[in-house]
Short mmCIF file of C-alpha atoms and ligand atoms in Angstrom, two decimals:
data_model
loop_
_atom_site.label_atom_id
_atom_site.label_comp_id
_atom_site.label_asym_id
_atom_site.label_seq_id
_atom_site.Cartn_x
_atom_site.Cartn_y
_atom_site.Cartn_z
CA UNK Q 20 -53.07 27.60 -20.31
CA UNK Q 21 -53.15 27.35 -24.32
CA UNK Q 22 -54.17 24.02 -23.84
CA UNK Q 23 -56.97 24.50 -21.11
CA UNK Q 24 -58.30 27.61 -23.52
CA UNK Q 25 -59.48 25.60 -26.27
CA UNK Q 26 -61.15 22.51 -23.76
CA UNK Q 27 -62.78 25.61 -22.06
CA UNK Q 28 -63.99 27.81 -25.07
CA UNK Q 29 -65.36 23.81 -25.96
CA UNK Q 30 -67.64 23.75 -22.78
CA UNK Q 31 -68.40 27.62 -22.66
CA UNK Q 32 -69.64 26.57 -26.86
CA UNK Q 33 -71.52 23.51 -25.40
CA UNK Q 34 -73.10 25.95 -22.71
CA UNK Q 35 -74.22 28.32 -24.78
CA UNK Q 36 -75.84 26.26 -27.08
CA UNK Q 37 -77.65 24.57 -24.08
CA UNK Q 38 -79.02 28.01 -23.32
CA UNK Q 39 -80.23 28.81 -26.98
CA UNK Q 40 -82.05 25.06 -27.45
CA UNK Q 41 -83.24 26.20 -23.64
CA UNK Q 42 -85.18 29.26 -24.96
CA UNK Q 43 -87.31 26.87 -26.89
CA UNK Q 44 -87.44 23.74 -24.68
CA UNK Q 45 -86.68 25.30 -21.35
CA UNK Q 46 -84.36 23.00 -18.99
CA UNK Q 47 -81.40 24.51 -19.16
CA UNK Q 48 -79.61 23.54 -15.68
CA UNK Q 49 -80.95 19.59 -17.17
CA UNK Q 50 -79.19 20.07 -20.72
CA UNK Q 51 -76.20 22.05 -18.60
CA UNK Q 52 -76.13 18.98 -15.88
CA UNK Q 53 -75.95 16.45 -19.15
CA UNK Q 54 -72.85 18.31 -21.17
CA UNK Q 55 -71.31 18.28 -18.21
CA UNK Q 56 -71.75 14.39 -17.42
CA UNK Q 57 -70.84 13.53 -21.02
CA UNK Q 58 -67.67 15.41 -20.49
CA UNK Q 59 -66.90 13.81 -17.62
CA UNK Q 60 -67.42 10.16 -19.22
CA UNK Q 61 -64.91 11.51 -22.17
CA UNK Q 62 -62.60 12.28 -19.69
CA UNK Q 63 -62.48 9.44 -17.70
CA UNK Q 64 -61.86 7.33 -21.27
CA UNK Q 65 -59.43 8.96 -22.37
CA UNK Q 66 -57.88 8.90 -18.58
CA UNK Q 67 -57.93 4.74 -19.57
CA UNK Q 68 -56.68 4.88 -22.85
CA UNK Q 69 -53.75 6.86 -21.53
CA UNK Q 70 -53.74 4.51 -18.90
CA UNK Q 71 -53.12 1.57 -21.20
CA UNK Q 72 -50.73 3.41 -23.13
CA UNK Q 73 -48.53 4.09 -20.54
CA UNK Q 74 -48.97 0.00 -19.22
CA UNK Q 75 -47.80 -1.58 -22.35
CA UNK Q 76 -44.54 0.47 -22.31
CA UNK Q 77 -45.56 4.21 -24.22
CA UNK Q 78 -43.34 1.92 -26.93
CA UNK Q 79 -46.08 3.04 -29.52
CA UNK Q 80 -46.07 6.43 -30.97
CA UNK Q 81 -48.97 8.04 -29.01
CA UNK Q 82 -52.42 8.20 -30.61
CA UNK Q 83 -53.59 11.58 -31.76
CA UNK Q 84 -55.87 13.51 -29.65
CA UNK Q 85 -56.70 17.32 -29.34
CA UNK Q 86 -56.65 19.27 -26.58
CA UNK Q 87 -54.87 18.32 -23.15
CA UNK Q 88 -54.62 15.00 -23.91
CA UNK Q 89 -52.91 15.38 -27.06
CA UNK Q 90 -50.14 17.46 -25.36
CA UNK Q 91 -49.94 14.75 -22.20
CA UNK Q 92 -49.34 11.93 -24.89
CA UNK Q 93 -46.79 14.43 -26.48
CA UNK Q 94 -44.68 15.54 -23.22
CA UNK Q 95 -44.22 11.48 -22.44
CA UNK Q 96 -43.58 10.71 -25.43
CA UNK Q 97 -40.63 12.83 -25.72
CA UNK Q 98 -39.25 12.27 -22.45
CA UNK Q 99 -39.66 8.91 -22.99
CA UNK Q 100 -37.68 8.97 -26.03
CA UNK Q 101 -35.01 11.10 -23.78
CA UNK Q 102 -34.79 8.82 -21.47
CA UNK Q 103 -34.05 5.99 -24.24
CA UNK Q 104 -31.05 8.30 -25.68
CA UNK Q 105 -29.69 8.64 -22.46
CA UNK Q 106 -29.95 4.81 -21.19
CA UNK Q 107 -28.27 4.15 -24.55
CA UNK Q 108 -25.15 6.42 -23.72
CA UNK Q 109 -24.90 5.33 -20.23
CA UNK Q 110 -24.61 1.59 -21.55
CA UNK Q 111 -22.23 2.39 -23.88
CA UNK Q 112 -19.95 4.05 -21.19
CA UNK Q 113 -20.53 0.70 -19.17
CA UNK Q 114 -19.72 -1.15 -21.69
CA UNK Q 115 -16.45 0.42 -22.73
CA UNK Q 116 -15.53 0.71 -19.08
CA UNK Q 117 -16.45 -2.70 -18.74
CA UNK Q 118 -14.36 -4.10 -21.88
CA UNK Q 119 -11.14 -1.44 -20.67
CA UNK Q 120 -10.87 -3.00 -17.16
CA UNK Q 121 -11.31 -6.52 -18.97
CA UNK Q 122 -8.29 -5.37 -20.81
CA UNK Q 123 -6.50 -4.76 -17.28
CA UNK Q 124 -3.41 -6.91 -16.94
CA UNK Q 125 -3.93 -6.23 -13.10
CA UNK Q 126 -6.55 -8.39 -11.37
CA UNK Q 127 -9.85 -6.05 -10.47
CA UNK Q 128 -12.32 -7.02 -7.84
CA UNK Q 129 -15.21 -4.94 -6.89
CA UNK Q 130 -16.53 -5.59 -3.35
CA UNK Q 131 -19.78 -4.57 -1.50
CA UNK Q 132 -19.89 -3.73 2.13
CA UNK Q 133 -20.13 -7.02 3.64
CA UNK Q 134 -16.51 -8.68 1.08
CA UNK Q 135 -19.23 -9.53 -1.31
CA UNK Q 136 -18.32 -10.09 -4.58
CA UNK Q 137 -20.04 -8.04 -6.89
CA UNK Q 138 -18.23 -7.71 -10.15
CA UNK Q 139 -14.24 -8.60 -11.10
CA UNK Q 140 -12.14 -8.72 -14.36
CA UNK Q 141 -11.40 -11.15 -16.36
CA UNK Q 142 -7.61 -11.11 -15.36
CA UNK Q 143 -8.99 -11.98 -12.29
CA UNK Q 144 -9.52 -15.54 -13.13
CA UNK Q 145 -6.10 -16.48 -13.73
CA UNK Q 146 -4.88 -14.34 -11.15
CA UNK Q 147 -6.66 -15.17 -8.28
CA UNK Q 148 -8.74 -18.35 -8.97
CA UNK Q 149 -12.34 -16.60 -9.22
CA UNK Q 150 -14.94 -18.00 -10.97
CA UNK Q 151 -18.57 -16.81 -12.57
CA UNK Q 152 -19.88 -18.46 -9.87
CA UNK Q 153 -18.36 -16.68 -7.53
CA UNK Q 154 -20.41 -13.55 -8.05
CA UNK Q 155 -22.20 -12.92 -4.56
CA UNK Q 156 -19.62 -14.97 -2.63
CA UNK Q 157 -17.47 -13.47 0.60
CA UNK Q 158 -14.25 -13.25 -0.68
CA UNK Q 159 -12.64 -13.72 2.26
CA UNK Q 160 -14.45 -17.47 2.21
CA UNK Q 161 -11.89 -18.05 -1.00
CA UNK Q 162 -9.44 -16.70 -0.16
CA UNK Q 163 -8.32 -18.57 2.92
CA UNK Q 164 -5.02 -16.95 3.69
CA UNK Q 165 -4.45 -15.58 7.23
CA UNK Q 166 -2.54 -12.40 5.87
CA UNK Q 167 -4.92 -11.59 3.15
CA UNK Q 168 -8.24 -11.71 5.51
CA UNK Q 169 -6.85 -9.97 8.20
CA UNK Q 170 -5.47 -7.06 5.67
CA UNK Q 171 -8.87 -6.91 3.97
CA UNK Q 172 -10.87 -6.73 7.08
CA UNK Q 173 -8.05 -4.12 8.22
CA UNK Q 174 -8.71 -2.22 4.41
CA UNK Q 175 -6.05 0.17 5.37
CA UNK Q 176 -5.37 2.51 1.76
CA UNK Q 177 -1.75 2.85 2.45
CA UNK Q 178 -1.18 -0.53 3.44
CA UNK Q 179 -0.38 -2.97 0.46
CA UNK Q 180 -0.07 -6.84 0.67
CA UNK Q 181 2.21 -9.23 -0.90
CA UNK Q 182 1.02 -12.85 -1.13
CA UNK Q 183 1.30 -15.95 -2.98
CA UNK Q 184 -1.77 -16.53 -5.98
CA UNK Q 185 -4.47 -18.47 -4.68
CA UNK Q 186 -4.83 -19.95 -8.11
CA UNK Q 187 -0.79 -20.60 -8.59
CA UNK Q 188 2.13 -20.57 -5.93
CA UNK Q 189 4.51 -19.43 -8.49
CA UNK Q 190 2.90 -15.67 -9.04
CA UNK Q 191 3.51 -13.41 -6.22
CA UNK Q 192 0.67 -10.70 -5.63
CA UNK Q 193 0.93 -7.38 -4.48
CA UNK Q 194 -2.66 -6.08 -3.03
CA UNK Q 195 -4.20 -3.18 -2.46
CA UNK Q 196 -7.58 -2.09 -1.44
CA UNK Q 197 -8.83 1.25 -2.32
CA UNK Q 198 -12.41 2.66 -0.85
CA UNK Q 199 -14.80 4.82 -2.95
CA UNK Q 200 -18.32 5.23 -2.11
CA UNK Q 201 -18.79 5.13 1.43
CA UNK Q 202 -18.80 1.20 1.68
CA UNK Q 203 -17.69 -0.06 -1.88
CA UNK Q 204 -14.15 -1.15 -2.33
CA UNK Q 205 -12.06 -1.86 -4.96
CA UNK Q 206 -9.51 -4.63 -4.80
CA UNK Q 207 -6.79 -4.75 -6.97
CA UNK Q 208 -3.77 -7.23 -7.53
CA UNK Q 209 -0.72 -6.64 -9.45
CA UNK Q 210 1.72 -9.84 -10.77
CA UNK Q 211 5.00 -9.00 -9.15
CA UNK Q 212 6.59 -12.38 -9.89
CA UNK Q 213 8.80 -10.58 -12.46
CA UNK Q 214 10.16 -8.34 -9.78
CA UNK Q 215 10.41 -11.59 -7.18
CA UNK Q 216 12.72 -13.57 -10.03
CA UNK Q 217 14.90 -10.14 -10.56
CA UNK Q 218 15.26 -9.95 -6.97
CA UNK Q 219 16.33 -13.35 -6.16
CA UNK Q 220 18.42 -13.21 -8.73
CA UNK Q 221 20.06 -9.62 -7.34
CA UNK Q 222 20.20 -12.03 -3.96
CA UNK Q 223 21.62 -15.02 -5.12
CA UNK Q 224 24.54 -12.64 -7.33
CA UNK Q 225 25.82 -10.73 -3.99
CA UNK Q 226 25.43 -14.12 -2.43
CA UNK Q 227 27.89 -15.89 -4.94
CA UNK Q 228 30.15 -12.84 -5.55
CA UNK Q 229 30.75 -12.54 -1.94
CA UNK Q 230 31.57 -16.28 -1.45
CA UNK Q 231 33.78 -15.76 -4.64
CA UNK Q 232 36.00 -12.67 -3.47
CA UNK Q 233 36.58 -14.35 0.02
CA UNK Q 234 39.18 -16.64 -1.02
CA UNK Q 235 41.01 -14.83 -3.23
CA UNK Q 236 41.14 -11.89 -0.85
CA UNK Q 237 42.54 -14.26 2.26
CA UNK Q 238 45.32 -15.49 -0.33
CA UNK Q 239 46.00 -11.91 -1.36
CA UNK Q 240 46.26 -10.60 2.33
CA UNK Q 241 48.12 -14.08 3.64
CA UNK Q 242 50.95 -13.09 0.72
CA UNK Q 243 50.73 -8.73 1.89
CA UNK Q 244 51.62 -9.78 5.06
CA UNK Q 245 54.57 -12.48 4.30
CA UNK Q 246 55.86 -9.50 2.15
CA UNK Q 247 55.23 -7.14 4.92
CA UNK Q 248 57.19 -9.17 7.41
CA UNK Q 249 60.17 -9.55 5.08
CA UNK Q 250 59.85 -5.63 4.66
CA UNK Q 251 63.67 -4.50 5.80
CA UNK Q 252 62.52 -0.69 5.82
CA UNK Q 253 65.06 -0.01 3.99
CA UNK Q 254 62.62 1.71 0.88
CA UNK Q 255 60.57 3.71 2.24
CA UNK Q 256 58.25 3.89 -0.56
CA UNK Q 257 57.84 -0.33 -0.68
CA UNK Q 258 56.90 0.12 2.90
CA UNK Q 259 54.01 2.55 2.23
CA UNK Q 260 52.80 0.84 -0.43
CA UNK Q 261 52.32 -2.48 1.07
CA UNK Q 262 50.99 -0.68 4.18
CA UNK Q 263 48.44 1.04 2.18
CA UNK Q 264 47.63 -2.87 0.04
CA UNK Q 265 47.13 -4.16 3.42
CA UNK Q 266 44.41 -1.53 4.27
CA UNK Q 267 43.00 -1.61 1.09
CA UNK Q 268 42.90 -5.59 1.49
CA UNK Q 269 41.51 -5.62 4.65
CA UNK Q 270 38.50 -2.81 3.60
CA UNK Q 271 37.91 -5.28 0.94
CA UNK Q 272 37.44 -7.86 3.46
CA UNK Q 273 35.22 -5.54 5.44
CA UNK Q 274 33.21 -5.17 2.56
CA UNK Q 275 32.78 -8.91 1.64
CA UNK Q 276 32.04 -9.90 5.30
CA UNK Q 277 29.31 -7.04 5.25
CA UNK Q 278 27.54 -7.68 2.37
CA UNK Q 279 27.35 -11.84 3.01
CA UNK Q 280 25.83 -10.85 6.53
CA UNK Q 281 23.19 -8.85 4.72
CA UNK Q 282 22.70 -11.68 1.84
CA UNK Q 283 22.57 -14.39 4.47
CA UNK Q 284 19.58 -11.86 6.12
CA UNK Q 285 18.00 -12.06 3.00
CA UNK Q 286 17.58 -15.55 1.92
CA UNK Q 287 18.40 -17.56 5.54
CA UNK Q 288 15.05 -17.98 7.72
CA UNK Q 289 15.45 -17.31 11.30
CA UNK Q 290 15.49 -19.29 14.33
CA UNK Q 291 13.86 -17.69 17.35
CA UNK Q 292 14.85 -18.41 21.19
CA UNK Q 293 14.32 -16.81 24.71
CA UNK Q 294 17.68 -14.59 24.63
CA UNK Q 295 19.32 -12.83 28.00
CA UNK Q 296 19.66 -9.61 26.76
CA UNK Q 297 21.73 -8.50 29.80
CA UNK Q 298 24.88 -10.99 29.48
CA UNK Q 299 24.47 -9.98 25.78
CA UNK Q 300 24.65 -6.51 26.10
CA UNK Q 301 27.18 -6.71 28.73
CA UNK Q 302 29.39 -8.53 26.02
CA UNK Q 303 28.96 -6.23 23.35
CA UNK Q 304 29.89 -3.38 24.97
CA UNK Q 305 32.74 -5.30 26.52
CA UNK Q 306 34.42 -6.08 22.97
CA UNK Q 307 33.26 -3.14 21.39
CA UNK Q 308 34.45 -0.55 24.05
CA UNK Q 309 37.72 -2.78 24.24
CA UNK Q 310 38.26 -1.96 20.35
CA UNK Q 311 38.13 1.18 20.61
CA UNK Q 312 40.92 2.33 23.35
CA UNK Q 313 42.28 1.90 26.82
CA UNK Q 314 39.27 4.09 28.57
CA UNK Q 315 36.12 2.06 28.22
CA UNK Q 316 33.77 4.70 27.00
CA UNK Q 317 30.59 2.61 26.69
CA UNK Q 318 28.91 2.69 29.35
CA UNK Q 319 25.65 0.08 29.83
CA UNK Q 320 22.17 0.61 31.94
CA UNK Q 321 20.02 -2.90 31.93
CA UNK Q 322 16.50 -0.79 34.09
CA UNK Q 323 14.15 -4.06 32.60
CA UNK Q 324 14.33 -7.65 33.25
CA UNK Q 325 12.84 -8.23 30.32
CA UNK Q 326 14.04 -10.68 27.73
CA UNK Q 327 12.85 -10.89 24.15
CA UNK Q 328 12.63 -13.61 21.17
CA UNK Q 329 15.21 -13.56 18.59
CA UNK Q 330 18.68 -14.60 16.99
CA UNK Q 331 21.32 -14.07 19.27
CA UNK Q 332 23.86 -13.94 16.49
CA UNK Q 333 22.03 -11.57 14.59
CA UNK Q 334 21.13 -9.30 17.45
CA UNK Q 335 24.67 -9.17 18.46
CA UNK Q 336 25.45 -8.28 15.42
CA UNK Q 337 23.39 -5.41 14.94
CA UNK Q 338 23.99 -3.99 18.63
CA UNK Q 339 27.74 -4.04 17.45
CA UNK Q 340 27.26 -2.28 14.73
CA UNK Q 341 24.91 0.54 16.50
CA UNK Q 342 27.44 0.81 19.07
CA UNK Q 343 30.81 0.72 17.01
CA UNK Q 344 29.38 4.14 15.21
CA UNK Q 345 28.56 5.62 18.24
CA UNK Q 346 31.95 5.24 19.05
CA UNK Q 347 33.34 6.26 15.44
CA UNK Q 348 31.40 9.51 15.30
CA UNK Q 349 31.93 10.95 18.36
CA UNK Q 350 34.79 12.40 20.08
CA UNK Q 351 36.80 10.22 21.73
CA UNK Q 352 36.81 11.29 25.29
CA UNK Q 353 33.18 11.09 25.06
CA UNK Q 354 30.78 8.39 26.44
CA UNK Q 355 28.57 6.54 24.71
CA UNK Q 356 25.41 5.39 26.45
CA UNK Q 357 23.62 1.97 25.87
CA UNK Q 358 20.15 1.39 27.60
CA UNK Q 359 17.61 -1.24 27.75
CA UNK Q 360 14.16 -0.28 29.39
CA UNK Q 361 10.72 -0.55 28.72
CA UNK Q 362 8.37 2.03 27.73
CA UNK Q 363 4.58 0.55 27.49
CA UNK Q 364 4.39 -2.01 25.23
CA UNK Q 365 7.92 -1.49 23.84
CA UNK Q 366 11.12 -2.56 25.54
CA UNK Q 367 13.54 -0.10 23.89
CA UNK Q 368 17.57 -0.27 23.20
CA UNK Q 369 19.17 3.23 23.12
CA UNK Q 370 22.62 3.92 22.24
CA UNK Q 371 23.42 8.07 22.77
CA UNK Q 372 26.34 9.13 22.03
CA UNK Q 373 27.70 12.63 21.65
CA UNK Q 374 29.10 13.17 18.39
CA UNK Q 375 28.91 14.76 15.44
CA UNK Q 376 25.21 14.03 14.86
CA UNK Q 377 23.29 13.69 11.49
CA UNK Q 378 21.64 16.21 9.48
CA UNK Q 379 17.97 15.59 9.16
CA UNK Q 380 17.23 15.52 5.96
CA UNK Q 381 19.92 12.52 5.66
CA UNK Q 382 18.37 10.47 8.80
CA UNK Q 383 16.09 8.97 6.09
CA UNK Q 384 18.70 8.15 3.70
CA UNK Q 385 21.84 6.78 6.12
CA UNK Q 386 19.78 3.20 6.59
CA UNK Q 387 20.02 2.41 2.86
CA UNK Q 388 23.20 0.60 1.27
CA UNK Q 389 26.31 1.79 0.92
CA UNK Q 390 25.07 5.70 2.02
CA UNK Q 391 27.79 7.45 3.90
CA UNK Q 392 27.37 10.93 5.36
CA UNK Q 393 29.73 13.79 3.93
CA UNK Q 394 31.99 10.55 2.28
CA UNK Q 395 34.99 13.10 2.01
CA UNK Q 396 34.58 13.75 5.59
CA UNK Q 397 34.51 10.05 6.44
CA UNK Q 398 37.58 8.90 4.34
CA UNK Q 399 40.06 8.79 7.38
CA UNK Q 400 36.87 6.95 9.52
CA UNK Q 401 36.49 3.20 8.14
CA UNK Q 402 33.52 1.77 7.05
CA UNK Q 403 31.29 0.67 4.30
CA UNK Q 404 27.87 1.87 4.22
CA UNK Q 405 26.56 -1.27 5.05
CA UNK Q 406 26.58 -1.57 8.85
CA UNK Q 407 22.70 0.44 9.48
CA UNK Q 408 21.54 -1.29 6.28
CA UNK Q 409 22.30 -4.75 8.59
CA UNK Q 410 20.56 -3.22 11.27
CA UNK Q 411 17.73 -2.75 9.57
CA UNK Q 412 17.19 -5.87 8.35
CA UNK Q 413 18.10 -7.53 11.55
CA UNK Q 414 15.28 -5.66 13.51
CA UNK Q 415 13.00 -6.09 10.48
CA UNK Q 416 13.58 -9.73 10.63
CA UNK Q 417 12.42 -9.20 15.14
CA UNK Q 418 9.36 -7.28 14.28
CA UNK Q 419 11.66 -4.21 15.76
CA UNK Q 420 11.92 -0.91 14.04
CA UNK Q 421 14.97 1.78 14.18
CA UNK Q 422 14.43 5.08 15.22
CA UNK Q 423 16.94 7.88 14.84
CA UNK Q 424 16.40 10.87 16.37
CA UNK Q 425 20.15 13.48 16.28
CA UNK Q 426 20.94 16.88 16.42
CA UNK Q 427 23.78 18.09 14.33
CA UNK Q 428 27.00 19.27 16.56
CA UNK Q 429 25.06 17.44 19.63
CA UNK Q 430 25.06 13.83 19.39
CA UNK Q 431 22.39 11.06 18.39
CA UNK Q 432 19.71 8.28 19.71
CA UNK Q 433 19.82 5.34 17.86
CA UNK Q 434 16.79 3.45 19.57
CA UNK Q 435 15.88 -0.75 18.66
CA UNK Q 436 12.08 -1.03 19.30
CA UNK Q 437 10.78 -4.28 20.32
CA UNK Q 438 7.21 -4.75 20.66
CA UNK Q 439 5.13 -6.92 23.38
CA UNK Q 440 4.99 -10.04 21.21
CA UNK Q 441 8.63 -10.59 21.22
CA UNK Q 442 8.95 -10.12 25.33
CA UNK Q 443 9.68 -13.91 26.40
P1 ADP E 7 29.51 3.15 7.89
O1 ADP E 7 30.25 1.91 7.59
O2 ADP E 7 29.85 4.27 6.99
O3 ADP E 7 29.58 3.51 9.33
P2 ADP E 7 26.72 2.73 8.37
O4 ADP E 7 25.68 2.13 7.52
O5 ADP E 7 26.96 2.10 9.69
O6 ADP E 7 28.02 2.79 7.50
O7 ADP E 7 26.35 4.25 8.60
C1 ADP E 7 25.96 5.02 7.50
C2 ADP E 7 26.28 6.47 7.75
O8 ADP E 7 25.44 6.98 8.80
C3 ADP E 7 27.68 6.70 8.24
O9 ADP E 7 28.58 6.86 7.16
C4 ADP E 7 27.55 7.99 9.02
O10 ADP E 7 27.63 9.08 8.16
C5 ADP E 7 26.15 7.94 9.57
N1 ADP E 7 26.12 7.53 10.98
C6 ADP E 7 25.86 6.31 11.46
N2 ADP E 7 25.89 6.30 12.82
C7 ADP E 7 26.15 7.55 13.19
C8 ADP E 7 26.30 8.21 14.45
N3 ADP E 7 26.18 7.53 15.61
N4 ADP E 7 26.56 9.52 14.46
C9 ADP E 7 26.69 10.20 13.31
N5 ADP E 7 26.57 9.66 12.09
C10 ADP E 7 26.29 8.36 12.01
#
C-alpha cells in the first residue's frame, strides 16, 4: 500500500495541477486524458525494461527505480539471490553424497522404473562390469544371467541373491534390491568372495578331518574288539572299561560317518532320476523298524502314486534319519506313522510319532549342527546332532523344505515337502 501511496499522491499532484493550468486554459478532462496516457506509456516501459531484466537472467543488480517498480526489482532480486544460496547447499549435499557412495566398497546402482540405469558408483565398475556408457541402458540387457533377471524383475526386499561377477568369475556377489520412491530402486552388491574362500575352506577341513579319523578309528575298534574277545571276565573293571572304549569308539564312528555325509552334501553335485518312492519307503521302514525291536512299530501309508526327482541314496538317507528319531523319542510301545500323499501342488512325507515332542521355541534351533534337545536328558539316547542338519541339506539339495510342527508330552510331525517340479 506504501508503495501504491506515493505513485497515487504522484497522479492526484499531476491532477491537480491539470485543474489549476485548466482555470486559465480550460480543458481539463484533455490535460486529465493526456497525464493519464503519458502514465500509461511510462508504465508499459518500464513493464519492458523489467521484462529484459528478468530475460537475461536478473544476474545484474537491478536498476534503480522509485515507486512500485523499484520494490518489484527489489523482491526478485532477493529471492533470486535466495534461490542461488539454496541451489548452492543442495549441490554441495549432492556432491558429498555423491563422493560418500563413490567411497562405497559395495557396488551401488540406482534404477528407474523400467531397470534403467540412471546413476551407479564407481565400485560398480569393477564389480559388476558397468561402464559410463551404460547410463540409460536396461540392466537386465547386461546382465544376462537367468537368476539375476528373474530376481530383479521379482524385486522382492527380503529376498537376496548370490551370483557370480559379471565382470570376474572369481568374486561372488550377494544382491539385494531395495525400493524407495514409489518406482525407484536401489541395487546394491556386496563382494562375498572372502566369505566363499573361508567357507570352502571350513568344507574342505571337515572333509579331510573326517577322511583322516576313519582309519585310525577302524584300527582302534578292530584292536577293542580282539581285546574284548580275549576278555576272560575275570576283572570286572577291564571288562567295563573296554565295554565303555567300544561305545565310545563306535560314537566316534557315528560321528565321522555323519559329518562326511553332510561334507559330501556340501561340495558333491547331485544326480537326479525318476525314483519309486513306494519300494523306497517300504525299505526304510523295513530296516529301520527292524533296528529298533521285535514289534515293528513303523507303520507305512503310500495314498499317492506319485514319484518325484532326486538321489535315491540321499533320500534314503534322510527318511532314515527322520524315522530313526521318531523311533528314539518316543515310547517304545508306540507307533510311528510314515505317510506319503499329496496335498495341491505338494506331495508331502509325514513321519508322526508319539513321543516326547519338542518345545517350540527349540523347533527352530534342533535343524542346526550338533543341537541336541535337553543334552543331559539325551545322554543314555545315542546320537550326534547331526542327523536333521543332513536332512536339511538333503531336501535343500530336492527343492523340499522341512516342516516341524510338535507338541510337548504329545508327539511330533516331521513333514518332507516336495513341490510340483520334482513330481516325475
Ligand atoms: P540326534 O543325533 O541328537 O538325534 P538330530 O539332529 O537328529 O540329532 O536331532 C536333533 C535334536 O532334535 C535331537 O537331539 C532331539 O532333541 C530333537 N528331535 C529330533 N527328532 C525328534 C523327535 N521325533 N521327537 C522329539 N525330539 C526330536
Amino acid at each position: 500500500m506504501r508503495i501504491w501511496n506515493s505513485d497515487i499522491l504522484r497522479l492526484l499532484l499531476a491532477a491537480f495541477l491539470a485543474a489549476i493550468v485548466s482555470i486559465f486554459s480550460g480543458h481539463f478532462l484533455y490535460l486529465l486524458l493526456l497525464i493519464c496516457i503519458i502514465y500509461i506509456v511510462r508504465q508499459a516501459i518500464l513493464l519492458n525494461q523489467i521484462e529484459q531484466w528478468l530475460q537475461s537472467g536478473a544476474k545484474k543488480s537491478p536498476p534503480s527505480r522509485s515507486g512500485i517498480w523499484g520494490d518489484i526489482y527489489h523482491h526478485i532480486f532477493r529471492i533470486k539471490k535466495t534461490n542461488k544460496k539454496r541451489k548452492k547447499q543442495l549441490s554441495r549435499i549432492i556432491e558429498q553424497f555423491r563422493k560418500s557412495t563413490a567411497a562405497l566398497p559395495d557396488a551401488i546402482v540406482v534404477l528407474d522404473e523400467y531397470d534403467e540405469i540412471a546413476w551407479f558408483n564407481n565400485a560398480a565398475k569393477p564389480i559388476l562390469g558397468l561402464k559410463k556408457r551404460d547410463k540409460g541402458q536396461r540392466l537386465p540387457n547386461l546382465i544376462r544371467a537367468p537368476a539375476f533377471i528373474d530376481f530383479l524383475s521379482k524385486k522382492d526386499p527380503d529376498a537376496i541373491l548370490s551370483i557370480a561377477s559379471p565382470a570376474n568369475a572369481q568374486i561372488t556377489l550377494q544382491i539385494k534390491i531395495v525400493t524407495y520412491e514409489n518406482n525407484a530402486h536401489l541395487l546394491v552388491a556386496h563382494d562375498i568372495s572372502y566369505l566363499k574362500n573361508i567357507e570352502r575352506m571350513r568344507k574342505t577341513f571337515v572333509d579331510n578331518i573326517s577322511h583322516e579319523l576313519r582309519t585310525p578309528l577302524t584300527v582302534l575298534k578292530g584292536y577293542l574288539e580282539t581285546l574284548r574277545d580275549m576278555d576272560d571276565e575275570h576283572s570286572p573293571l577291564l571288562t567295563h572299561s573296554l565295554q565303555q572304549m567300544n561305545n565310545q569308539t563306535l560314537r566316534m564312528q557315528c560321528l565321522v560317518d555323519d559329518l562326511l555325509i553332510l561334507a559330501n552334501l556340501e561340495t558333491k553335485k547331485i544326480t537326479h532320476q525318476c525314483i519309486e518312492i513306494q519300494p523306497l519307503l517300504a525299505q526304510v521302514c523295513q530296516e529301520t523298524g527292524a533296528l529298533d525291536s521285535i514289534n515293528n512299530r513303523v507303520e507305512l501309508f503310500v495314498d499317492s502314486e506319485v514319484n518325484i526327482m532326486g538321489n535315491e541314496q540321499e533320500l534314503h538317507s534322510a527318511f532314515t534319519n527322520l524315522i530313526v528319531n521318531a523311533l528314539k523319542y518316543s515310547p517304545e510301545d508306540s507307533l510311528v506313522s510314515v505317510r506319503w500323499y499329496q496335498s495341491g501342488q505338494f506331495i508331502i512325507l509325514d513321519i508322526t510319532d508319539l513321543g516326547e515332542g519338542i518345545a517350540e521355541l527349540e523347533i527352530p534351533k534342533i535343524t542346526e549342527r550338533f543341537y541336541r534337545v535337553d543334552i543331559q536328558r539325551k545322554q543314555e539316547k545315542r546320537g550326534t546332532g547331526l542327523g536333521l542338519a543332513i536332512v536339511k541339506h538333503v531336501l535343500a539339495r530336492h527343492n523340499a523344505q522341512l516342516k516341524i510342527s510338535s507338541q510337548l508330552g504329545k508327539g511330533s510331525c516331521f513333514s518332507c515337502v516336495f513341490p510340483q517340479k520334482n513330481f516325475c
